[in-house]
Short mmCIF file of C-alpha atoms and ligand atoms in Angstrom, two decimals:
data_model
loop_
_atom_site.label_atom_id
_atom_site.label_comp_id
_atom_site.label_asym_id
_atom_site.label_seq_id
_atom_site.Cartn_x
_atom_site.Cartn_y
_atom_site.Cartn_z
CA MET A 2 16.05 -3.10 29.20
CA GLU A 3 18.39 -2.35 26.31
CA ASP A 4 17.50 -3.53 22.83
CA ALA A 5 19.81 -5.97 21.10
CA PRO A 6 21.47 -4.24 18.12
CA LYS A 7 19.21 -5.98 15.63
CA ILE A 8 16.07 -4.98 17.51
CA ALA A 9 17.29 -1.41 17.99
CA LYS A 10 17.78 -1.13 14.25
CA ARG A 11 14.34 -2.51 13.59
CA ARG A 12 12.75 -0.16 16.09
CA ALA A 13 14.48 2.85 14.53
CA ARG A 14 13.33 1.79 11.07
CA GLU A 15 9.74 1.24 12.17
CA LYS A 16 9.56 4.70 13.67
CA ARG A 17 10.80 6.18 10.40
CA VAL A 18 8.42 4.10 8.28
CA ILE A 19 5.34 4.88 10.32
CA SER A 20 6.22 8.55 10.21
CA GLN A 21 6.77 8.49 6.44
CA MET A 22 3.38 6.81 6.02
CA ILE A 23 1.66 9.52 8.02
CA ALA A 24 3.37 12.15 5.87
CA ILE A 25 2.18 10.46 2.66
CA TYR A 26 -1.36 10.28 4.00
CA CYS A 27 -1.30 13.88 5.20
CA SER A 28 0.04 15.34 1.96
CA ALA A 29 -2.90 13.74 0.11
CA HIS A 30 -5.63 14.68 2.59
CA HIS A 31 -4.72 17.79 4.52
CA ASP A 32 -3.63 21.36 3.91
CA LYS A 33 -1.74 23.69 6.22
CA ARG A 34 1.14 21.33 6.78
CA ASP A 35 3.26 23.46 9.08
CA HIS A 36 4.65 20.81 11.40
CA ARG A 37 7.64 18.58 10.90
CA SER A 38 7.18 14.85 11.31
CA TYR A 39 9.63 12.45 12.91
CA SER A 40 10.74 11.46 9.40
CA GLY A 41 11.37 15.12 8.52
CA ASP A 42 8.34 15.66 6.24
CA MET A 43 5.89 18.51 6.58
CA ILE A 44 2.55 17.48 8.09
CA CYS A 45 -0.48 19.19 9.64
CA ALA A 46 -1.03 19.72 13.36
CA ASP A 47 -3.46 16.80 13.62
CA CYS A 48 -1.12 14.40 11.91
CA ALA A 49 1.79 15.72 13.97
CA MET A 50 -0.05 14.51 17.07
CA LEU A 51 -0.66 11.12 15.51
CA ASP A 52 2.95 11.01 14.34
CA GLU A 53 4.21 11.69 17.83
CA TYR A 54 1.86 9.10 19.28
CA ALA A 55 2.78 6.40 16.78
CA VAL A 56 6.50 7.01 17.20
CA MET A 57 6.08 6.85 20.97
CA ARG A 58 4.14 3.58 20.74
CA THR A 59 6.87 2.10 18.58
CA GLU A 60 9.49 3.36 21.00
CA ARG A 61 7.74 1.56 23.83
CA CYS A 62 6.69 -1.55 21.92
CA LYS A 63 7.63 -4.66 23.88
CA LYS A 64 6.93 -7.00 21.02
CA MET A 65 9.56 -5.62 18.69
CA ASP A 66 11.48 -8.90 18.73
CA GLN A 67 8.53 -11.09 17.75
CA LYS A 68 5.80 -9.20 16.00
CA THR A 69 5.60 -8.93 12.25
CA SER A 70 3.36 -5.86 12.17
CA CYS A 71 1.10 -3.87 14.49
CA GLU A 72 -1.88 -5.21 12.58
CA GLU A 73 -1.10 -8.78 13.59
CA CYS A 74 -0.06 -7.99 17.13
CA GLU A 75 -2.44 -9.16 19.85
CA ASN A 76 -1.04 -6.60 22.26
CA HIS A 77 -3.25 -3.65 21.27
CA CYS A 78 -1.22 -0.79 22.60
CA TYR A 79 -2.95 1.91 20.53
CA LYS A 80 -5.98 3.63 21.95
CA PRO A 81 -9.08 2.87 19.81
CA GLU A 82 -9.23 6.29 18.17
CA GLU A 83 -5.54 6.39 17.27
CA ARG A 84 -5.71 2.78 16.19
CA GLN A 85 -8.50 3.63 13.76
CA ARG A 86 -6.56 6.57 12.39
CA ILE A 87 -3.33 4.69 11.97
CA ARG A 88 -5.12 1.86 10.17
CA GLU A 89 -6.52 4.38 7.72
CA VAL A 90 -3.05 5.84 7.22
CA MET A 91 -1.54 2.41 6.62
CA ARG A 92 -4.28 1.37 4.22
CA TYR A 93 -3.67 4.49 2.17
CA ALA A 94 0.08 4.90 2.45
CA GLY A 95 1.12 1.25 2.51
CA PRO A 96 0.81 0.64 -1.25
CA ARG A 97 2.17 4.11 -2.01
CA MET A 98 5.34 3.52 0.00
CA ILE A 99 6.47 1.25 -2.82
CA THR A 100 6.84 4.15 -5.22
CA LYS A 101 7.91 6.79 -2.74
CA HIS A 102 10.31 4.87 -0.54
CA PRO A 103 10.83 1.59 -2.40
CA LEU A 104 13.60 0.26 -0.21
CA GLU A 105 11.87 1.08 3.05
CA ALA A 106 8.62 -0.43 1.83
CA ILE A 107 10.18 -3.64 0.68
CA ARG A 108 12.11 -4.04 3.90
CA HIS A 109 8.96 -3.31 5.85
CA LEU A 110 6.91 -5.87 3.95
CA LEU A 111 9.58 -8.50 4.42
CA GLY A 112 9.97 -7.50 8.05
CA LYS A 113 13.71 -7.95 7.79
ZN1 ZN B 223 -2.58 15.80 8.18
#
């Protein structure tokens, strides 16, 4: 099923935001960042796998039209291990998005 234009836009933005968050987290925690993330930042091999996974989950998310955030979604599409990792990333990078990507962060928080 094709996304409505509004949903397609939202999906594209969410993929970019999640990827940027992983990059922020990685640059603070890991060395040897020799992979490129979906958002175009340099990240490590481990985070590149998580990045790919998170982007794929967002690509396939069926709740894009109703959910406010993955955290509040009852449809737990992440595997437990990835879910744990992505929560850590969000907890760390969420507040930092405000200074690094102010516009993206604000839009994300408003969900609009
Ligand atoms: Zn990393």
